[in-house]
Amino acid sequence: MVDIISTKALYYYISSKAGCDPCKTIYLCAPTEASTSIESAEQFALKSGWQAIAEEQGAILVVPVALNGWNAEAVSLLMDIYNESKNSFHTRSGEAIWGRTGTLWCWETILYLVGYEEGATFAGNVLVSHPNMFAGVALVNGLPNDYSKAEAPSSHWMIKTVSEDYAVKNSGIPVHLWLFEENEEIAQKAVDYFGNSRSDDNPEEQVRLFVGDYSSEDTRLSKMIFEECFNHVIRWKNSPDGTLAQIDSKKEFYADPRFIRKKAVVGELSYDYFIHLPEKKTADQVTGLPLVFTLHGRGEPAWMFTTKNGWDLLADETQEFVLVSLDSPGNIWFMLRDNEVFEKVIAQMIEDYRIDETRVYLTGFSNGAIMAREMAYCRPHLFAGISPSNGPWFDSRSMQLKDDSKPPKEMAPEVSQMMKEFEKSGWEMPCAFFYGDNDPAANAQENSALEFMLRVNHCEEGLSRAYTEENYFTLGKGYKEGDRFQTEVYFREDQSARVCVTVMKNMPHGAIAEEARFTWEFLKQFYRPKGSKKVSEILGIK
């Protein structure tokens, strides 16, 4: 397509299969002779096989045009194109995430770059200057020739303002890079440069060199790059420069025996949910264990979200709980539409696994955090505690009323009434909030639910304690990034901790696995006796 979505000249293609899932965005830098016009860029997209790949994979393909050759283009070109066009690609399938008014989601975590010949040299120079932009990069028959930005400070593009002690340079940011080059000796400089930042602890921080004679129009090579490289790496948005991680495709996740796929039907709606039992435990061996729900955010399906925040690995490590990751219709949660499914899933988990129904905990991220709050208000008897992470202040009912990206101006009256009835009836609900200090979508200062949760949990004014790396989040307790936690824990008069708020340092709209660790350490102490509006304690944080 060639309609205007950017001030830069480019050709782009939107898959007819793209819809409610986040779209991989693939940037393709063609050889010089194929990049001087929109028509030649389109022809290369077809001949190289990348347009067919984008169509099949539900992706978006962007092919920049270098009218005067790649040497004339600034290395900021691809970042400029992304920032201009990220909210401009309209669905062809008729499906899109609610709240985006028909546009597809080009998520920062799944951007990919492939270049050929002179386009590969340009793409390599882009990678030197913007190593944090892409999850995966492939260069075919071309290598970077400009390392002048190597020691420049990181652009930390995933957050606006970094802490004073953040001193990362471009050369220190890990990449996932595959090089296809005929001359191994010439390629060694790039291998050495990009390889210096990798860590043995993270296999996705990698530089691989394939030596051989490669054609820029070899569709088999394009398919291999996508399937073996781009389809299995993501740059999670959980730090200034993101974190590279392995990720399964939807097909692979659905076939993974670690996650037992089941279905719950409520009226005309069907919900997939994925059960993870602690490693090496059978269904009979989890009898009596508590249940933890983890809810994805808007647009992020369970197959992408479930392993993101480390709940499955924490279950394996502690052997203390069963995990359920629940999927919503259209990748968005609406409390009025979706609240009935939780009771149904819990009942099925009791029947199938005999979990402890007095210890069911609900956690969620972003829109999932909104849902966690609202489920506490409307069906408090189901849960012994909740943890909303990076939850915007507003409610899901207001979101449901209008397909609009702008937040509502006030809380929907239905939700406000539920909160009043919850408090009037004397319900308690321990709660662990999480926020990022650089999260534009969810600000801790706008957390109107905090005052409410302090009241209903009878936390006394002035009875709180700060938890930091010095007194809690230590390496010995499993916190490798303990310096990022700033937590305030609120107590009742009897010194029982019932509410906590954590603000994560250098954090955008994202989360790290260690947040799940603290959430579990906080929530697991609580249980709700059957039929009780009060919550009792097993263990206490004193």
Coordinates of C-alpha atoms in Angstrom, one line a residue:
M1 CA 0.0 0.0 0.0
V2 CA 1.2 3.5 -0.7
D3 CA -1.2 5.9 1.0
I4 CA 0.3 8.4 3.4
I5 CA 1.1 7.1 6.9
S6 CA 4.5 8.8 7.3
T7 CA 6.3 11.8 6.0
K8 CA 9.0 9.3 4.8
A9 CA 8.7 7.6 1.5
L10 CA 7.9 3.9 2.0
Y11 CA 5.9 0.9 0.9
Y12 CA 4.0 -1.1 3.4
Y13 CA 1.8 -4.2 3.5
I14 CA -0.8 -5.2 6.2
S15 CA -1.8 -8.8 6.5
S16 CA -5.4 -9.6 6.0
K17 CA -5.1 -11.9 9.0
A18 CA -4.0 -9.1 11.4
G19 CA -6.5 -8.5 14.1
C20 CA -6.8 -8.5 17.9
D21 CA -3.3 -9.9 18.6
P22 CA -0.3 -7.6 18.6
C23 CA 1.3 -7.3 15.1
K24 CA 4.9 -8.1 14.5
T25 CA 6.3 -5.2 12.4
I26 CA 9.0 -6.1 10.0
Y27 CA 11.3 -3.4 8.6
L28 CA 12.9 -4.4 5.3
C29 CA 15.9 -2.5 3.9
A30 CA 16.3 -3.5 0.3
P31 CA 19.4 -3.4 -1.9
T32 CA 20.1 0.0 -3.4
E33 CA 18.6 -0.8 -6.8
A34 CA 15.4 -2.0 -5.2
S35 CA 15.0 0.9 -2.8
T36 CA 14.9 4.0 -5.0
S37 CA 11.1 4.1 -5.5
I38 CA 7.9 2.8 -3.9
E39 CA 7.4 0.6 -7.0
S40 CA 10.8 -1.1 -6.7
A41 CA 10.4 -1.5 -2.9
E42 CA 7.1 -3.3 -3.5
Q43 CA 8.7 -5.6 -6.1
F44 CA 11.5 -6.5 -3.7
A45 CA 8.9 -7.2 -0.9
L46 CA 7.3 -9.7 -3.3
K47 CA 10.4 -11.3 -4.8
S48 CA 12.2 -11.7 -1.4
G49 CA 9.1 -13.5 0.0
W50 CA 8.7 -11.0 2.9
Q51 CA 5.3 -9.9 1.8
A52 CA 4.0 -13.4 1.7
I53 CA 5.5 -14.1 5.1
A54 CA 3.8 -11.0 6.5
E55 CA 0.5 -12.1 5.1
E56 CA 0.7 -15.6 6.5
Q57 CA 1.9 -14.5 9.9
G58 CA -0.6 -11.6 10.5
A59 CA 2.3 -9.1 10.4
I60 CA 2.9 -5.6 9.0
L61 CA 5.8 -5.1 6.5
V62 CA 7.4 -1.7 6.1
V63 CA 9.9 -1.1 3.3
P64 CA 11.6 2.3 3.5
V65 CA 12.5 4.0 0.2
A66 CA 16.0 5.6 -0.1
L67 CA 15.5 7.9 -3.0
N68 CA 19.1 9.1 -3.0
G69 CA 20.7 5.9 -1.8
W70 CA 21.2 4.5 1.8
N71 CA 24.2 6.7 2.4
A72 CA 22.0 9.7 2.3
E73 CA 19.6 8.5 5.0
A74 CA 19.9 9.3 8.7
V75 CA 20.2 6.3 11.0
S76 CA 17.1 7.7 12.8
L77 CA 15.0 6.9 9.8
L78 CA 13.4 3.7 11.1
M79 CA 12.7 5.2 14.5
D80 CA 11.1 8.2 12.8
I81 CA 8.9 5.9 10.7
Y82 CA 7.8 3.9 13.6
N83 CA 6.9 6.9 15.7
E84 CA 4.9 8.4 12.9
S85 CA 3.1 5.3 11.7
K86 CA 2.6 3.1 14.7
N87 CA -1.0 4.1 15.2
S88 CA -1.9 4.4 11.5
F89 CA -2.2 0.8 10.2
H90 CA -5.8 0.0 9.8
T91 CA -7.2 -3.5 10.0
R92 CA -8.1 -5.3 6.8
S93 CA -9.7 -8.2 8.6
G94 CA -12.4 -6.2 10.3
E95 CA -10.9 -7.1 13.7
A96 CA -8.9 -4.9 16.0
I97 CA -8.4 -4.5 19.7
W98 CA -11.2 -2.6 21.3
G99 CA -10.1 1.0 22.1
R100 CA -7.9 1.4 19.0
T101 CA -10.7 2.6 16.7
G102 CA -9.8 0.0 14.0
T103 CA -6.0 0.4 14.0
L104 CA -3.6 -2.5 14.6
W105 CA -1.1 -2.6 17.5
C106 CA 2.5 -2.3 16.5
W107 CA 3.9 -3.2 19.9
E108 CA 7.4 -2.0 20.7
T109 CA 8.4 -5.5 21.9
I110 CA 8.0 -7.2 18.5
L111 CA 9.8 -5.0 16.0
Y112 CA 12.2 -6.8 13.6
L113 CA 14.7 -5.6 11.0
V114 CA 16.1 -7.4 8.0
G115 CA 18.5 -5.8 5.4
Y116 CA 20.1 -6.9 2.2
E117 CA 23.4 -5.7 0.6
E118 CA 23.6 -1.9 0.9
G119 CA 20.3 -2.0 2.8
A120 CA 22.0 -4.4 5.3
T121 CA 24.9 -2.0 5.8
F122 CA 22.3 0.7 6.6
A123 CA 20.4 -1.6 8.8
G124 CA 23.6 -2.5 10.6
N125 CA 24.4 1.2 11.2
V126 CA 20.9 1.6 12.6
L127 CA 21.5 -1.3 15.0
V128 CA 24.7 0.4 16.2
S129 CA 22.8 3.6 16.9
H130 CA 19.5 2.1 18.1
P131 CA 20.3 -1.4 19.5
N132 CA 17.3 -1.3 21.8
M133 CA 14.7 -0.8 19.1
F134 CA 14.5 -4.3 17.7
A135 CA 13.8 -7.8 19.1
G136 CA 15.6 -9.5 16.2
V137 CA 17.8 -8.4 13.3
A138 CA 19.1 -10.2 10.2
L139 CA 21.7 -8.8 7.8
V140 CA 22.3 -10.5 4.5
N141 CA 25.4 -9.7 2.4
G142 CA 26.0 -6.5 4.2
L143 CA 27.7 -5.3 7.4
P144 CA 27.7 -2.0 9.4
N145 CA 30.4 0.4 8.4
D146 CA 29.7 3.2 10.9
Y147 CA 30.4 2.6 14.6
S148 CA 30.6 6.2 15.6
K149 CA 27.5 6.0 17.8
A150 CA 28.8 2.9 19.7
E151 CA 29.8 4.8 22.9
A152 CA 26.9 7.2 22.8
P153 CA 24.4 7.0 25.7
S154 CA 21.4 4.8 25.2
S155 CA 18.3 6.5 23.9
H156 CA 16.4 4.5 26.6
W157 CA 13.5 4.8 24.2
M158 CA 11.1 2.7 26.2
I159 CA 11.0 5.3 29.0
K160 CA 11.2 9.1 29.1
T161 CA 13.4 9.7 32.0
V162 CA 16.0 7.4 33.5
S163 CA 17.5 7.4 37.0
E164 CA 20.7 9.3 37.6
D165 CA 22.7 6.1 37.9
Y166 CA 21.6 4.7 34.5
A167 CA 24.7 5.0 32.4
V168 CA 24.2 2.4 29.6
K169 CA 25.9 3.0 26.3
N170 CA 24.8 1.7 22.9
S171 CA 27.7 -0.8 22.9
G172 CA 26.4 -2.3 26.1
I173 CA 22.9 -3.1 24.9
P174 CA 22.4 -6.8 24.0
V175 CA 21.0 -7.7 20.6
H176 CA 19.7 -10.7 18.8
L177 CA 21.5 -10.6 15.5
W178 CA 21.9 -13.1 12.6
L179 CA 24.6 -12.3 10.0
F180 CA 24.6 -14.0 6.5
E181 CA 28.0 -13.2 4.9
E182 CA 30.3 -14.8 2.4
N183 CA 33.5 -13.6 4.0
E184 CA 34.0 -14.7 7.6
E185 CA 37.0 -12.5 8.1
I186 CA 35.2 -9.3 7.1
A187 CA 32.2 -10.2 9.3
Q188 CA 34.3 -10.7 12.4
K189 CA 34.4 -7.1 13.4
A190 CA 30.6 -7.0 13.6
V191 CA 30.5 -10.4 15.4
D192 CA 33.0 -9.1 18.0
Y193 CA 31.3 -5.7 18.5
F194 CA 27.8 -6.9 18.9
G195 CA 28.9 -10.0 20.8
N196 CA 30.6 -8.0 23.6
S197 CA 27.3 -7.1 25.2
R198 CA 25.8 -10.6 25.4
S199 CA 25.4 -12.5 28.6
D200 CA 25.7 -16.3 28.9
D201 CA 22.7 -16.2 31.2
N202 CA 20.4 -15.1 28.4
P203 CA 20.5 -17.2 25.2
E204 CA 18.5 -14.7 23.3
E205 CA 21.4 -12.2 23.6
Q206 CA 23.1 -13.7 20.6
V207 CA 25.1 -13.0 17.5
R208 CA 25.2 -15.8 14.9
L209 CA 27.2 -15.9 11.7
F210 CA 26.2 -18.0 8.7
V211 CA 29.0 -18.1 6.1
G212 CA 28.0 -18.8 2.6
D213 CA 26.8 -17.4 -0.8
Y214 CA 23.3 -15.9 -0.2
S215 CA 20.8 -14.4 -2.7
S216 CA 18.7 -11.4 -1.8
E217 CA 15.7 -13.0 -3.5
D218 CA 16.0 -16.4 -1.8
T219 CA 12.5 -16.9 -0.3
R220 CA 13.6 -19.9 1.6
L221 CA 16.2 -17.8 3.4
S222 CA 13.5 -15.2 4.3
K223 CA 11.3 -18.0 5.6
M224 CA 14.1 -19.4 7.8
I225 CA 14.9 -16.0 9.2
F226 CA 11.3 -15.4 10.2
E227 CA 10.6 -18.9 11.5
E228 CA 13.8 -19.6 13.3
C229 CA 14.8 -16.1 14.4
F230 CA 12.0 -13.5 14.5
N231 CA 9.3 -15.9 15.6
H232 CA 11.1 -16.8 18.8
V233 CA 12.5 -13.6 20.3
I234 CA 10.9 -10.6 21.9
R235 CA 12.2 -7.5 23.6
W236 CA 10.0 -7.2 26.7
K237 CA 9.2 -3.6 27.6
N238 CA 10.4 -3.8 31.2
S239 CA 13.4 -1.5 31.4
P240 CA 14.8 1.6 29.5
D241 CA 16.2 -0.6 26.7
G242 CA 13.9 -3.7 27.1
T243 CA 14.9 -7.3 27.8
L244 CA 15.4 -9.9 25.2
A245 CA 13.6 -13.2 25.8
Q246 CA 12.6 -16.4 24.1
I247 CA 8.9 -16.6 23.2
D248 CA 6.9 -19.4 21.6
S249 CA 4.6 -18.9 18.7
K250 CA 0.9 -19.4 19.3
K251 CA 0.9 -22.8 17.8
E252 CA 3.9 -23.9 19.9
F253 CA 2.4 -22.5 23.1
Y254 CA -0.9 -24.3 22.5
A255 CA 1.0 -27.6 22.0
D256 CA 3.2 -27.1 25.1
P257 CA 2.4 -29.8 27.7
R258 CA 3.5 -27.4 30.5
F259 CA 0.2 -25.5 29.9
I260 CA -2.9 -27.6 29.9
R261 CA -5.5 -25.9 27.7
K262 CA -9.1 -26.0 28.8
K263 CA -12.2 -24.1 27.9
A264 CA -15.0 -22.4 29.9
V265 CA -18.3 -21.4 28.2
V266 CA -20.5 -18.7 29.6
G267 CA -23.6 -18.1 27.5
E268 CA -22.4 -17.4 24.0
L269 CA -18.8 -16.6 25.1
S270 CA -15.9 -19.1 25.1
Y271 CA -12.8 -18.6 27.2
D272 CA -9.6 -20.6 26.9
Y273 CA -7.6 -21.0 30.1
F274 CA -4.2 -22.5 30.6
I275 CA -3.3 -24.5 33.7
H276 CA 0.3 -24.9 34.9
L277 CA 1.1 -27.4 37.6
P278 CA 4.3 -27.1 39.5
E279 CA 7.1 -29.0 37.7
K280 CA 7.0 -32.8 38.3
K281 CA 3.7 -32.6 40.2
T282 CA 0.7 -34.6 38.9
A283 CA -2.9 -33.7 39.2
D284 CA -3.2 -35.9 42.3
Q285 CA -0.2 -34.2 43.9
V286 CA -1.5 -30.7 43.7
T287 CA -4.5 -31.4 46.0
G288 CA -4.8 -28.7 48.6
L289 CA -2.6 -26.2 46.8
P290 CA -3.8 -22.6 46.4
L291 CA -4.7 -21.2 43.0
V292 CA -3.2 -18.1 41.3
F293 CA -4.9 -16.4 38.4
T294 CA -2.8 -14.2 36.1
L295 CA -4.7 -12.0 33.7
H296 CA -3.2 -10.4 30.5
G297 CA -3.6 -6.8 29.5
R298 CA -5.5 -5.3 26.6
G299 CA -4.3 -6.7 23.3
E300 CA -1.9 -9.2 24.9
P301 CA -3.3 -12.7 24.5
A302 CA -2.6 -15.5 27.1
W303 CA -0.2 -17.3 24.7
M304 CA 2.1 -14.3 24.8
F305 CA 1.5 -13.2 28.4
T306 CA 1.6 -16.4 30.4
T307 CA 5.4 -16.8 30.6
K308 CA 6.1 -13.1 30.6
N309 CA 6.1 -12.3 34.3
G310 CA 7.6 -15.5 35.6
W311 CA 4.6 -17.0 37.4
D312 CA 5.1 -20.4 35.8
L313 CA 8.7 -20.6 36.8
L314 CA 7.9 -19.4 40.3
A315 CA 5.3 -22.2 40.6
D316 CA 8.1 -24.7 39.6
E317 CA 10.6 -23.2 42.0
T318 CA 8.3 -23.0 45.1
Q319 CA 6.0 -25.9 44.3
E320 CA 3.4 -23.9 46.3
F321 CA 0.6 -23.1 43.9
V322 CA -1.3 -23.9 40.7
L323 CA -1.3 -21.3 38.0
V324 CA -4.2 -20.4 35.7
S325 CA -3.8 -18.0 32.8
L326 CA -7.2 -17.0 31.5
D327 CA -7.9 -15.6 28.0
S328 CA -10.5 -13.0 27.2
P329 CA -12.6 -12.6 24.1
G330 CA -10.9 -10.0 21.8
N331 CA -7.9 -9.7 24.1
I332 CA -9.7 -7.3 26.5
W333 CA -11.4 -7.6 29.8
F334 CA -14.8 -6.1 30.6
M335 CA -16.1 -6.8 34.1
L336 CA -19.8 -6.8 33.3
R337 CA -19.2 -9.2 30.4
D338 CA -16.6 -11.5 31.9
N339 CA -17.1 -11.7 35.6
E340 CA -19.1 -15.0 35.5
V341 CA -16.2 -17.0 34.0
F342 CA -14.1 -16.9 37.2
E343 CA -16.6 -18.8 39.4
K344 CA -16.9 -21.4 36.6
V345 CA -13.2 -21.9 36.3
I346 CA -12.6 -22.1 40.0
A347 CA -15.4 -24.7 40.3
Q348 CA -13.7 -26.7 37.6
M349 CA -10.3 -26.4 39.2
I350 CA -11.8 -27.6 42.5
E351 CA -13.4 -30.6 40.8
D352 CA -10.3 -31.5 38.7
Y353 CA -7.4 -30.7 41.0
R354 CA -9.0 -30.2 44.4
I355 CA -7.3 -26.9 44.9
D356 CA -7.8 -25.0 48.2
E357 CA -10.8 -22.8 47.5
T358 CA -10.0 -20.6 50.5
R359 CA -6.8 -19.5 48.9
V360 CA -7.6 -18.3 45.4
Y361 CA -5.6 -15.2 44.4
L362 CA -6.2 -12.9 41.4
T363 CA -3.4 -11.0 39.7
G364 CA -3.5 -9.0 36.5
F365 CA -1.5 -6.6 34.4
S366 CA -2.8 -3.3 32.9
N367 CA -6.4 -4.0 31.7
G368 CA -6.0 -7.3 33.7
A369 CA -5.2 -5.2 36.7
I370 CA -8.4 -3.2 36.2
M371 CA -10.3 -6.5 36.0
A372 CA -8.6 -7.8 39.2
R373 CA -9.8 -4.7 41.1
E374 CA -13.3 -5.0 39.8
M375 CA -13.6 -8.7 40.4
A376 CA -12.7 -8.0 44.0
Y377 CA -15.6 -5.5 44.2
C378 CA -18.2 -7.6 42.4
R379 CA -17.3 -11.2 43.5
P380 CA -15.1 -10.8 46.7
H381 CA -16.1 -14.2 48.1
L382 CA -14.0 -15.9 45.4
F383 CA -10.7 -14.4 46.4
A384 CA -8.4 -14.2 49.4
G385 CA -6.3 -11.4 47.8
I386 CA -5.5 -9.5 44.6
S387 CA -2.6 -7.9 42.9
P388 CA -3.2 -5.2 40.2
S389 CA 0.0 -4.4 38.3
N390 CA 0.3 -1.3 36.2
G391 CA -3.4 -0.7 36.3
P392 CA -4.8 2.6 34.9
W393 CA -7.1 4.4 37.3
F394 CA -10.3 4.1 35.2
D395 CA -12.7 1.1 35.0
S396 CA -13.5 -1.5 32.3
R397 CA -17.2 -0.4 32.1
S398 CA -16.1 3.0 30.8
M399 CA -13.8 1.4 28.3
Q400 CA -16.6 -0.9 27.1
L401 CA -18.9 2.0 26.3
K402 CA -16.7 3.6 23.6
D403 CA -14.1 2.3 21.2
D404 CA -11.7 5.1 21.9
S405 CA -8.0 5.3 22.9
K406 CA -8.6 8.3 25.2
P407 CA -9.3 7.4 28.9
P408 CA -12.7 8.3 30.3
K409 CA -13.1 11.4 32.4
E410 CA -14.7 9.6 35.4
M411 CA -15.5 6.3 36.9
A412 CA -18.6 4.5 35.6
P413 CA -21.5 4.7 38.1
E414 CA -21.9 0.9 38.1
V415 CA -18.4 0.4 39.4
S416 CA -18.7 3.2 41.9
Q417 CA -21.8 1.6 43.3
M418 CA -20.1 -1.8 43.6
M419 CA -17.3 -0.2 45.6
K420 CA -19.8 1.4 47.9
E421 CA -21.7 -1.9 48.5
F422 CA -18.4 -3.8 49.0
E423 CA -17.3 -1.3 51.7
K424 CA -20.8 -1.1 53.3
S425 CA -21.0 -4.9 53.5
G426 CA -17.7 -5.2 55.5
W427 CA -15.6 -7.1 52.9
E428 CA -11.8 -7.2 53.3
M429 CA -9.4 -7.8 50.4
P430 CA -5.6 -7.8 50.8
C431 CA -4.1 -6.0 47.9
A432 CA -0.6 -5.6 46.3
F433 CA -0.3 -2.7 43.8
F434 CA 2.6 -2.3 41.3
Y435 CA 3.5 0.7 39.2
G436 CA 6.3 1.8 37.0
D437 CA 8.0 5.1 37.7
N438 CA 7.9 5.9 33.9
D439 CA 4.6 4.3 33.0
P440 CA 2.5 6.8 30.9
A441 CA -0.5 4.5 31.1
A442 CA -0.7 3.9 34.9
N443 CA 0.5 6.4 37.4
A444 CA 0.8 5.5 41.1
Q445 CA -0.3 9.1 42.0
E446 CA -3.6 8.5 40.2
N447 CA -4.4 5.3 42.1
S448 CA -7.8 6.1 43.5
A449 CA -8.2 2.5 44.7
L450 CA -5.4 2.8 47.2
E451 CA -7.3 4.9 49.7
F452 CA -10.3 2.6 49.3
M453 CA -8.3 -0.5 49.9
L454 CA -6.6 1.0 53.0
R455 CA -10.1 1.7 54.4
V456 CA -11.7 -1.7 53.7
N457 CA -8.6 -3.5 55.0
H458 CA -8.6 -1.4 58.2
C459 CA -5.0 -0.1 57.7
E460 CA -4.2 2.5 60.3
E461 CA -2.9 5.9 59.3
G462 CA 0.8 6.2 60.0
L463 CA 1.3 2.4 60.2
S464 CA 3.4 1.7 57.2
R465 CA 7.0 0.6 56.4
A466 CA 9.3 1.0 53.4
Y467 CA 10.7 -2.1 51.9
T468 CA 13.9 -1.7 49.8
E469 CA 16.9 -3.6 48.6
E470 CA 18.5 -2.9 51.9
N471 CA 15.9 -4.5 54.2
Y472 CA 13.9 -6.9 52.0
F473 CA 14.7 -7.3 48.2
T474 CA 18.1 -8.9 48.6
L475 CA 20.0 -11.3 46.3
G476 CA 19.7 -13.9 49.0
K477 CA 16.0 -13.9 48.7
G478 CA 16.1 -14.2 44.9
Y479 CA 16.0 -10.6 43.9
K480 CA 18.6 -9.8 41.3
E481 CA 17.0 -6.5 40.5
G482 CA 16.1 -5.6 44.1
D483 CA 17.4 -2.0 43.6
R484 CA 14.4 -1.4 41.4
F485 CA 11.8 -2.0 44.2
Q486 CA 10.4 0.9 46.3
T487 CA 7.6 -0.7 48.3
E488 CA 5.4 0.8 51.0
V489 CA 3.6 -1.8 53.1
Y490 CA 0.6 -0.7 55.1
F491 CA -0.4 -2.4 58.4
R492 CA -3.5 -2.8 60.6
E493 CA -3.3 -2.0 64.3
D494 CA -2.5 -5.7 65.0
Q495 CA 0.6 -5.3 62.8
S496 CA -0.9 -7.4 60.0
A497 CA 0.2 -6.2 56.6
R498 CA -2.8 -5.9 54.3
V499 CA -1.9 -3.5 51.5
C500 CA 1.3 -2.7 49.7
V501 CA 2.3 -0.4 46.8
T502 CA 5.4 -0.9 44.8
V503 CA 6.9 1.6 42.4
M504 CA 9.5 0.0 40.1
K505 CA 12.5 2.0 39.1
N506 CA 13.2 2.7 35.4
M507 CA 10.0 0.9 34.5
P508 CA 7.7 1.6 31.6
H509 CA 4.3 -0.1 31.1
G510 CA 5.8 -3.5 31.9
A511 CA 6.9 -5.8 34.6
I512 CA 9.7 -8.2 35.7
A513 CA 9.5 -11.7 37.1
E514 CA 10.6 -10.6 40.5
E515 CA 7.4 -8.7 41.0
A516 CA 5.6 -12.1 40.9
R517 CA 8.0 -13.3 43.6
F518 CA 7.0 -10.5 46.0
T519 CA 3.4 -10.7 45.1
W520 CA 3.4 -14.4 46.1
E521 CA 5.3 -13.7 49.3
F522 CA 2.7 -11.2 50.2
L523 CA -0.5 -12.9 49.1
K524 CA 0.2 -16.5 50.2
Q525 CA -0.2 -15.6 53.9
F526 CA -4.0 -14.9 53.5
Y527 CA -7.0 -17.2 53.2
R528 CA -10.7 -16.5 53.2
P529 CA -12.7 -18.9 55.4
K530 CA -15.7 -20.2 53.5
G531 CA -18.6 -17.8 53.8
S532 CA -16.5 -15.1 55.5
K533 CA -16.2 -11.5 54.5
K534 CA -13.0 -11.3 56.6
V535 CA -9.6 -12.6 55.6
S536 CA -7.5 -14.6 58.0
E537 CA -3.7 -14.9 58.1
I538 CA -1.4 -17.9 57.9
L539 CA 1.9 -16.1 57.9
G540 CA 2.6 -12.5 58.5
I541 CA 5.0 -9.9 57.2
K542 CA 6.1 -8.1 60.4

